[in-house]
Amino acid sequence: MAILLPLILLAYAVLYAFAFSIPPIQLHALSGFISGTGVSRGYAQIQKPLLERDVLDDWVKREERVALDRLLKNFAPGGEDLEGVALGSVIASPSRDKPDYYYQWVRDAAITTSTLVDIYADNPTSRVASDLSTRLNAYANLQYTLQHTDNPSGTFGDLSGLGEPKFEIDGSAFTGSWGRPQRDGPALRAITLMAYVRAYNTSHPSLWTNQVGSDWFKPLYDSNMPADSIIKADLEYVSHFWNESGFDLWEEVEGLHFFTAMVQMRALREGADLARRFGDNGAAEWYGRQAEKMEAFIPTFWDEAKGHMVETLNSKRTGLDCGLMLGSLHGFPAAYSEHTPVYPPYSDEILASLMELVQDQRYRFPINSAPISDDEEIVLEGVGLGRYPEDIYDGYGNTKNSIGNPWFLCTSSAAEVLYRTSTHLISISTLTITPLSLPFYTALLSSSSLDVYPGTYTPNDAIFYSVVENLVGLGDSFLEVVKKHSGAEGEMSEQFDRRTGYMRGARDLTWSYGAFLNAARARKEALMNL
């Protein structure tokens, strides 16, 4: 679309001096980016941070800077050694051989860029935000090109091409054999760009009313049909294809998937809100109606007999999967929305699923723990988490003799789930332990002298403080695993070896850094509430 190509150049010279607002959206101001130590806020009964936490604090602060720097090296413009890479591209990894990850995945790029949008939103008028805005505008510009590029999944004419999972670094179609279509990418891209539109709104209130503003936001969202703006096209795709099968986020299994459904529902909910603000009321009604259908559909991923969620319906696998945590995190409503969360990180079902996955991985990977006797009390502790129990991808190949390993992004995401649960409990001043969540909380407090029973507890109860503190401590134990297996300079690959603990697979995986940054952000918020 010709209007987007000059957009970036225009943004450099003009947009930083202007602003736009989508009345009457009220944006939530996010906390600062670099994390700090805990700050007491009236919870004097909670134990002070121990020396071990102080040591982890220092590492997290350093690693945040390293992770952001290495993430940006994989992002054009401004990246490192990215010759021939189209502006706005986010490469999965600089690794070009064994394995070759030198591509741009729609899903991975959207998730990574979403992390940058959060940092941008912290202080949109800062120098860092100005640099990020240049990258974010370039990302948006490229997405229009990718959407309109014919590929093996289809074309833009009927929107089928939006299900294509990855592209070459120059923005051309990848034509090799692959698991396609993958239907989470358009939803994640829409979520990311909707967040950017709203974040830009905080410091650009005048842009809405002038022609420059129209040139800025119309390529992102325009109510005209057939859809030709980036967000609108993605929302149309999601709203018409959400009940169609596709490949999972690991690109291996075709079917209907929890992660995909969660981010699709979030995109439609927030898309309905955005459409309404732009006066696109018919679309808002349609997106909202589809989101309601998804809300009724998603509970089918709960398996009562297994006692945990399953990532893919009717799969031969156990269903335990890191994608369950990722779906809960990335499907969680934006701070500015008023939508009721479905299976949020603190829900009984997600916590039960996390515990089951942790117990499986604890014994599956030698670096995690030696086997214990069956009658020993179940405890929860940080371990290296892989994708799912049946995984045989070892970072270089996928053969019958290969075996999976822990992933940095899965281990960091477990920490984020726990931090967000602690923050949620503080925010509502209520802890409800049900028969379903009882095993999780019993294991969480296994080292405590407190008896754990189903019931509702408030800050007047000792168990409330113990749970809040132990959730943060458990989250820290997962980040300790990340710390232990990352490189001396803070680098993170895709995986670390199940036996030796050394890094393996694609080096400097962009998603590994993004997942850590999200966990660090959640950790800061949790510590500020202690």
XYZ file of C-alpha atoms in Angstrom:
530
model
C 0.000 0.000 0.000
C 1.619 3.205 -1.154
C 0.376 5.172 1.815
C 2.489 3.147 4.237
C 5.779 3.398 2.374
C 6.214 7.118 2.933
C 4.803 6.741 6.406
C 8.128 5.857 7.980
C 9.917 8.818 6.416
C 7.049 11.063 7.418
C 7.185 9.715 10.950
C 10.841 10.651 11.329
C 10.203 14.278 10.417
C 6.689 14.954 11.603
C 5.001 12.388 13.786
C 7.115 12.901 16.854
C 5.904 16.498 16.936
C 2.243 15.549 16.762
C -0.190 13.213 18.430
C -3.568 11.590 18.144
C -6.233 10.419 20.506
C -9.069 7.957 20.161
C -11.647 9.506 22.470
C -12.518 8.517 25.071
C -9.985 5.712 25.643
C -8.218 5.936 28.985
C -4.847 4.250 28.901
C -3.243 2.442 31.780
C 0.212 3.744 32.660
C 2.559 0.816 32.947
C 5.344 0.664 35.498
C 8.996 1.406 34.753
C 10.970 -1.112 32.768
C 14.159 -1.871 34.670
C 13.276 -3.936 37.705
C 14.173 -3.197 41.288
C 13.916 -4.758 44.699
C 10.703 -5.197 46.602
C 9.016 -2.190 48.188
C 6.859 -2.613 51.256
C 3.257 -1.457 50.861
C 1.649 -2.222 54.147
C 2.481 -5.935 54.302
C 4.913 -5.844 57.175
C 4.230 -9.452 58.113
C 5.882 -10.694 54.909
C 9.467 -11.817 55.270
C 12.139 -9.414 54.037
C 13.978 -10.418 50.845
C 16.811 -12.844 51.594
C 20.388 -12.549 50.395
C 19.599 -14.992 47.595
C 16.900 -12.658 46.302
C 19.287 -9.716 46.380
C 21.754 -11.680 44.255
C 19.004 -12.575 41.788
C 17.884 -8.924 41.758
C 21.324 -7.845 40.560
C 21.404 -10.485 37.852
C 17.892 -9.655 36.637
C 18.805 -5.969 36.310
C 21.893 -6.802 34.270
C 20.123 -9.432 32.197
C 17.302 -7.053 31.301
C 19.787 -4.759 29.594
C 21.505 -7.671 27.874
C 18.231 -9.246 26.762
C 16.873 -6.013 25.315
C 20.136 -5.292 23.513
C 20.331 -8.772 22.001
C 16.655 -8.733 21.082
C 17.108 -5.460 19.202
C 20.100 -6.882 17.335
C 17.606 -9.242 15.677
C 15.289 -6.374 14.680
C 15.694 -4.270 11.547
C 16.243 -1.347 11.372
C 19.093 -0.945 13.813
C 19.965 -4.611 14.147
C 23.379 -6.184 13.858
C 24.652 -8.058 10.782
C 21.227 -7.963 9.142
C 22.282 -7.348 5.572
C 19.463 -8.004 3.140
C 16.821 -7.983 5.864
C 13.706 -5.946 5.087
C 13.072 -3.017 7.417
C 10.576 -4.032 10.091
C 11.709 -7.654 10.152
C 12.237 -9.554 13.384
C 14.402 -12.585 12.727
C 13.887 -15.566 15.012
C 17.619 -16.095 15.477
C 20.871 -15.176 13.689
C 21.536 -18.921 13.370
C 21.687 -19.774 9.663
C 22.718 -23.405 9.782
C 21.995 -26.367 12.081
C 19.456 -25.018 12.762
C 18.472 -22.403 10.207
C 16.210 -19.906 11.997
C 17.117 -16.969 9.777
C 13.503 -16.206 8.906
C 10.736 -14.016 10.235
C 7.838 -15.874 11.801
C 4.597 -13.904 12.044
C 3.897 -15.288 15.532
C 7.388 -14.824 16.982
C 7.738 -11.335 15.515
C 4.385 -10.221 16.924
C 5.179 -11.542 20.404
C 8.627 -9.946 20.371
C 7.294 -6.629 19.087
C 4.590 -6.697 21.759
C 7.364 -6.697 24.371
C 8.802 -3.576 22.740
C 5.364 -1.927 22.711
C 5.201 -2.441 26.486
C 8.580 -0.744 26.900
C 7.492 2.064 24.576
C 4.294 2.547 26.584
C 6.253 3.002 29.811
C 7.402 6.438 28.657
C 6.359 7.336 25.090
C 8.219 10.666 25.169
C 11.617 9.240 26.133
C 14.624 8.860 23.838
C 14.284 5.087 24.043
C 10.634 5.338 23.007
C 11.592 7.476 20.031
C 13.990 4.798 18.839
C 11.419 2.078 19.435
C 8.752 4.050 17.587
C 10.957 4.045 14.502
C 11.186 0.261 14.711
C 7.500 -0.168 15.472
C 6.510 1.954 12.484
C 8.821 -0.105 10.305
C 7.295 -3.303 11.679
C 3.797 -2.058 10.845
C 4.862 -1.022 7.354
C 6.322 -4.452 6.623
C 3.262 -6.303 7.912
C 1.180 -4.737 5.177
C 3.658 -6.051 2.613
C 3.672 -9.527 4.147
C -0.119 -9.633 4.245
C -0.272 -8.883 0.514
C 2.441 -11.370 -0.485
C 1.061 -14.476 -2.186
C 2.336 -17.590 -0.437
C 1.661 -21.335 -0.167
C -1.147 -20.706 2.349
C -3.075 -18.522 -0.091
C -3.555 -14.924 -1.172
C -4.728 -11.652 0.311
C -7.801 -11.604 -1.900
C -9.648 -14.136 0.261
C -7.369 -13.493 3.288
C -6.205 -17.151 3.277
C -2.605 -16.006 2.835
C -2.658 -14.459 6.312
C -2.298 -17.957 7.747
C 1.239 -18.281 6.385
C 3.586 -18.819 9.356
C 6.925 -17.457 8.151
C 8.625 -15.418 5.423
C 12.110 -14.924 4.066
C 14.200 -12.154 5.610
C 13.652 -9.904 2.597
C 9.864 -10.183 2.949
C 9.360 -12.643 0.110
C 7.328 -15.823 0.514
C 8.869 -18.947 1.985
C 7.880 -21.720 -0.393
C 9.375 -24.777 1.268
C 7.411 -27.545 2.934
C 6.047 -26.469 6.320
C 3.204 -26.898 8.776
C 0.654 -24.477 7.397
C -1.625 -22.702 7.921
C -0.967 -21.408 11.423
C -3.826 -19.261 12.649
C -2.316 -17.583 15.709
C -0.116 -15.113 13.797
C -2.846 -12.719 12.592
C -4.366 -12.572 16.083
C -1.029 -11.825 17.737
C -0.139 -9.217 15.129
C -3.486 -7.491 15.637
C -3.023 -7.530 19.429
C 0.441 -5.991 19.102
C -0.564 -3.242 16.697
C -3.738 -2.408 18.638
C -1.571 -1.967 21.715
C 0.760 0.300 19.769
C -2.118 2.448 18.494
C -3.343 2.939 22.044
C 0.129 3.531 23.486
C 0.803 6.164 20.833
C -2.446 7.766 21.933
C -1.041 8.656 25.350
C 1.325 11.330 24.102
C -0.212 12.335 20.771
C -3.659 13.812 21.537
C -3.706 16.297 18.633
C -2.864 13.951 15.774
C -6.402 12.573 15.744
C -7.793 15.833 14.426
C -5.422 16.591 11.529
C -4.619 15.089 8.147
C -1.213 13.836 9.221
C -2.982 11.781 11.858
C -5.291 10.287 9.279
C -2.296 9.246 7.208
C -0.814 7.617 10.299
C -3.667 5.531 11.645
C -5.685 4.640 8.546
C -3.130 2.126 7.263
C -3.459 0.421 10.655
C -7.242 0.512 10.944
C -9.751 1.623 8.339
C -13.383 0.525 8.419
C -13.667 0.202 4.641
C -14.456 -3.215 3.207
C -13.021 -5.311 1.752
C -10.449 -4.937 4.497
C -7.160 -3.431 3.354
C -5.733 -1.990 6.570
C -3.422 -4.156 8.651
C -5.392 -4.625 11.872
C -8.747 -4.784 10.105
C -7.519 -7.521 7.733
C -6.154 -9.595 10.608
C -9.382 -9.254 12.571
C -11.412 -10.272 9.559
C -9.197 -13.337 9.141
C -9.514 -14.329 12.798
C -13.266 -13.762 12.905
C -13.874 -16.002 9.884
C -11.258 -18.721 10.441
C -11.062 -19.203 14.221
C -13.036 -22.466 14.110
C -10.875 -23.930 11.316
C -8.030 -26.314 12.139
C -4.406 -25.293 11.724
C -0.966 -26.117 13.062
C -0.004 -25.424 16.668
C 2.540 -22.885 17.861
C 5.254 -25.577 17.703
C 4.336 -26.174 14.053
C 3.899 -29.908 14.447
C 0.269 -30.867 15.094
C -2.785 -29.923 13.078
C -6.043 -29.328 14.931
C -7.632 -26.865 17.327
C -5.260 -25.493 19.954
C -5.588 -23.719 23.294
C -2.844 -21.172 22.635
C -4.304 -20.235 19.274
C -7.849 -19.978 20.627
C -6.796 -17.794 23.565
C -4.992 -15.199 21.464
C -7.754 -15.261 18.848
C -10.400 -14.519 21.463
C -8.344 -11.678 22.914
C -7.800 -10.191 19.452
C -11.518 -10.270 18.690
C -12.510 -8.786 22.032
C -10.039 -5.919 21.791
C -10.714 -5.608 18.084
C -14.396 -5.037 18.813
C -13.445 -2.255 21.231
C -11.141 -0.604 18.708
C -13.676 -0.905 15.879
C -16.276 0.767 18.053
C -13.907 3.686 18.752
C -13.441 4.150 15.022
C -17.200 4.096 14.450
C -17.040 0.707 12.753
C -20.064 -0.545 14.687
C -21.047 -3.371 12.375
C -17.579 -4.877 12.626
C -17.543 -4.343 16.384
C -20.750 -6.337 16.716
C -19.423 -9.119 14.482
C -16.072 -9.404 16.289
C -17.801 -9.347 19.665
C -20.234 -12.065 18.661
C -17.413 -14.325 17.473
C -15.492 -13.655 20.687
C -18.526 -14.774 22.693
C -18.632 -18.013 20.728
C -14.958 -18.547 21.460
C -15.511 -17.902 25.153
C -18.036 -20.747 25.137
C -15.684 -22.975 23.123
C -12.413 -22.599 25.042
C -13.540 -24.528 28.177
C -13.501 -27.692 26.038
C -9.719 -27.651 26.496
C -10.192 -28.600 30.162
C -9.858 -32.367 30.636
C -11.634 -33.351 33.833
C -10.277 -36.894 33.788
C -6.674 -35.733 33.452
C -7.096 -32.846 35.870
C -5.372 -30.350 33.599
C -5.828 -28.373 30.394
C -4.860 -29.891 27.060
C -3.115 -27.895 24.362
C -4.719 -29.684 21.396
C -8.161 -31.245 21.236
C -8.359 -34.958 20.379
C -4.581 -35.349 20.386
C -2.713 -38.559 21.206
C -0.402 -36.536 23.436
C -0.981 -36.002 27.143
C -1.949 -32.406 26.442
C 0.539 -31.017 28.953
C 2.329 -28.256 27.116
C 4.179 -25.002 27.656
C 1.628 -23.570 25.220
C -0.954 -23.672 28.010
C 1.009 -21.115 30.009
C 1.806 -19.066 26.924
C -1.856 -19.047 25.913
C -2.875 -17.860 29.364
C -0.273 -15.076 29.328
C -0.706 -13.825 25.778
C -4.467 -14.295 25.847
C -4.831 -12.210 29.003
C -6.833 -9.006 28.392
C -4.879 -5.780 27.979
C -4.675 -3.506 31.008
C -6.909 -0.926 29.359
C -9.703 -3.411 28.563
C -12.593 -4.400 30.805
C -12.986 -7.951 29.559
C -13.257 -10.790 32.052
C -10.193 -13.028 31.750
C -10.681 -16.613 30.613
C -8.164 -19.031 32.121
C -5.847 -16.288 33.399
C -2.447 -17.226 34.881
C -3.927 -17.309 38.375
C -6.840 -19.587 37.484
C -7.088 -22.979 39.158
C -6.909 -24.750 35.812
C -3.670 -23.077 34.703
C -1.992 -23.556 38.093
C -3.015 -27.225 38.129
C -1.661 -27.653 34.602
C 1.585 -25.903 35.491
C 2.099 -28.193 38.479
C 1.530 -31.292 36.353
C 4.001 -30.082 33.737
C 6.597 -29.196 36.366
C 6.352 -32.621 37.968
C 6.710 -34.332 34.594
C 9.723 -32.254 33.571
C 11.357 -32.599 36.972
C 11.880 -36.300 36.413
C 12.189 -36.226 32.628
C 15.335 -34.099 32.502
C 18.388 -35.294 34.501
C 19.563 -31.732 35.181
C 16.347 -31.027 37.093
C 16.287 -33.682 39.785
C 17.142 -37.257 40.638
C 14.084 -39.536 41.030
C 12.503 -39.626 44.471
C 10.428 -42.284 46.175
C 6.718 -42.419 45.433
C 5.737 -41.658 49.006
C 7.755 -38.449 49.252
C 5.704 -35.301 49.592
C 5.199 -33.378 46.355
C 7.045 -30.089 46.357
C 7.194 -27.309 43.810
C 10.552 -25.922 42.774
C 12.025 -24.256 39.743
C 13.084 -26.650 36.997
C 14.011 -26.379 33.355
C 10.777 -26.676 31.372
C 10.529 -28.022 27.860
C 7.683 -27.693 25.410
C 5.779 -30.924 26.169
C 6.553 -34.427 27.490
C 6.636 -36.169 24.100
C 9.027 -33.661 22.502
C 11.848 -35.174 20.424
C 13.241 -32.000 18.844
C 16.736 -31.596 20.286
C 17.545 -28.185 18.840
C 19.189 -29.537 15.702
C 16.987 -32.309 14.422
C 13.799 -34.244 14.915
C 14.482 -37.967 14.606
C 13.246 -41.056 16.388
C 16.450 -41.140 18.432
C 16.463 -37.463 19.422
C 15.073 -36.217 22.742
C 13.733 -32.830 23.707
C 15.320 -30.405 26.150
C 14.282 -27.535 28.414
C 13.597 -24.209 26.674
C 14.491 -20.804 28.057
C 11.189 -19.260 26.983
C 9.125 -21.965 28.699
C 11.105 -21.687 31.934
C 10.772 -17.888 31.996
C 7.049 -18.123 31.228
C 6.484 -20.353 34.260
C 8.073 -17.634 36.392
C 5.803 -15.015 34.831
C 2.680 -17.077 35.598
C 3.682 -17.276 39.265
C 4.571 -13.596 39.604
C 1.285 -12.568 38.029
C -0.625 -14.868 40.355
C 1.006 -13.259 43.385
C 0.211 -9.769 42.103
C -3.396 -10.725 41.414
C -3.938 -12.055 44.940
C -2.602 -8.842 46.431
C -4.784 -6.766 44.127
C -8.017 -8.489 45.185
C -6.929 -9.189 48.811
C -8.488 -12.629 48.565
C -7.155 -16.152 48.184
C -9.666 -18.856 47.362
C -8.419 -22.432 47.586
C -10.724 -24.903 45.894
C -10.488 -28.699 45.737
C -8.961 -28.238 42.282
C -6.250 -25.815 43.397
C -5.630 -27.533 46.745
C -2.790 -29.782 45.451
C -1.004 -26.771 43.970
C -1.177 -24.673 47.140
C -0.329 -27.660 49.330
C 2.802 -28.257 47.274
C 3.593 -24.537 47.261
C 3.533 -24.453 51.079
C 5.113 -27.885 51.588
C 7.958 -26.356 53.612
C 5.552 -24.363 55.785
C 4.013 -25.450 59.067
C 0.647 -24.116 57.942
C -2.185 -26.525 57.219
C -3.775 -25.957 53.841
C -7.502 -26.499 53.396
C -10.081 -25.351 50.859
C -11.553 -22.016 51.793
C -11.332 -18.278 51.312
C -8.536 -16.338 52.966
C -7.794 -12.630 53.338
C -4.761 -10.592 54.437
C -5.904 -11.258 58.017
C -4.895 -14.904 57.569
C -1.287 -16.083 57.784
C -1.764 -18.437 54.866
C -2.524 -15.495 52.568
C 0.884 -13.919 53.150
C 2.659 -17.241 52.911
C 1.101 -17.979 49.528
C 1.860 -14.509 48.137
C 5.486 -14.686 49.249
C 6.023 -18.284 48.184
C 4.616 -17.607 44.719
C 7.303 -14.984 44.210
C 9.920 -17.299 45.670
C 8.853 -20.100 43.346
C 8.944 -17.744 40.377
C 12.461 -16.726 41.403
C 13.514 -20.363 41.453
C 12.573 -20.664 37.771
C 14.567 -17.543 36.937
C 17.468 -19.055 38.881
C 17.347 -21.930 36.396
C 17.432 -19.426 33.520
C 20.351 -17.662 35.198
C 22.250 -20.909 35.690
C 22.024 -22.032 32.086
C 22.375 -18.733 30.211
C 25.792 -17.738 28.896
C 28.516 -15.821 30.682
C 27.552 -12.680 28.751
C 23.842 -13.191 29.375
C 23.147 -14.819 26.016
C 20.268 -17.285 25.639
C 19.790 -19.861 22.944
C 16.584 -21.758 22.283
C 17.303 -24.692 24.594
C 19.712 -26.020 27.203
C 20.809 -29.632 27.277
C 18.757 -32.002 29.409
C 21.919 -33.710 30.755
C 24.760 -31.182 30.658
C 22.779 -27.953 30.991
C 24.789 -26.261 28.238
C 22.981 -24.179 25.645
C 21.991 -25.778 22.369
C 19.802 -25.107 19.381
C 19.359 -21.712 17.716
C 21.600 -19.099 19.311
C 20.298 -15.778 20.592
C 16.681 -16.817 20.108
C 14.659 -13.605 20.023
C 11.694 -15.176 21.819
C 13.965 -16.346 24.662
C 14.879 -12.731 25.385
C 11.306 -11.520 25.042
C 9.997 -14.157 27.452
C 12.641 -13.240 30.006
C 11.837 -9.529 29.712
C 8.150 -10.272 30.285
C 8.976 -12.345 33.357
C 11.247 -9.601 34.702
C 8.488 -7.039 34.247
C 6.022 -9.268 36.106
C 8.600 -9.855 38.844
C 9.067 -6.152 39.439
C 5.331 -5.654 39.821
C 5.085 -8.598 42.225
C 7.980 -7.373 44.376
C 6.518 -3.888 44.595
C 3.466 -5.428 46.250
C 5.380 -7.305 48.942
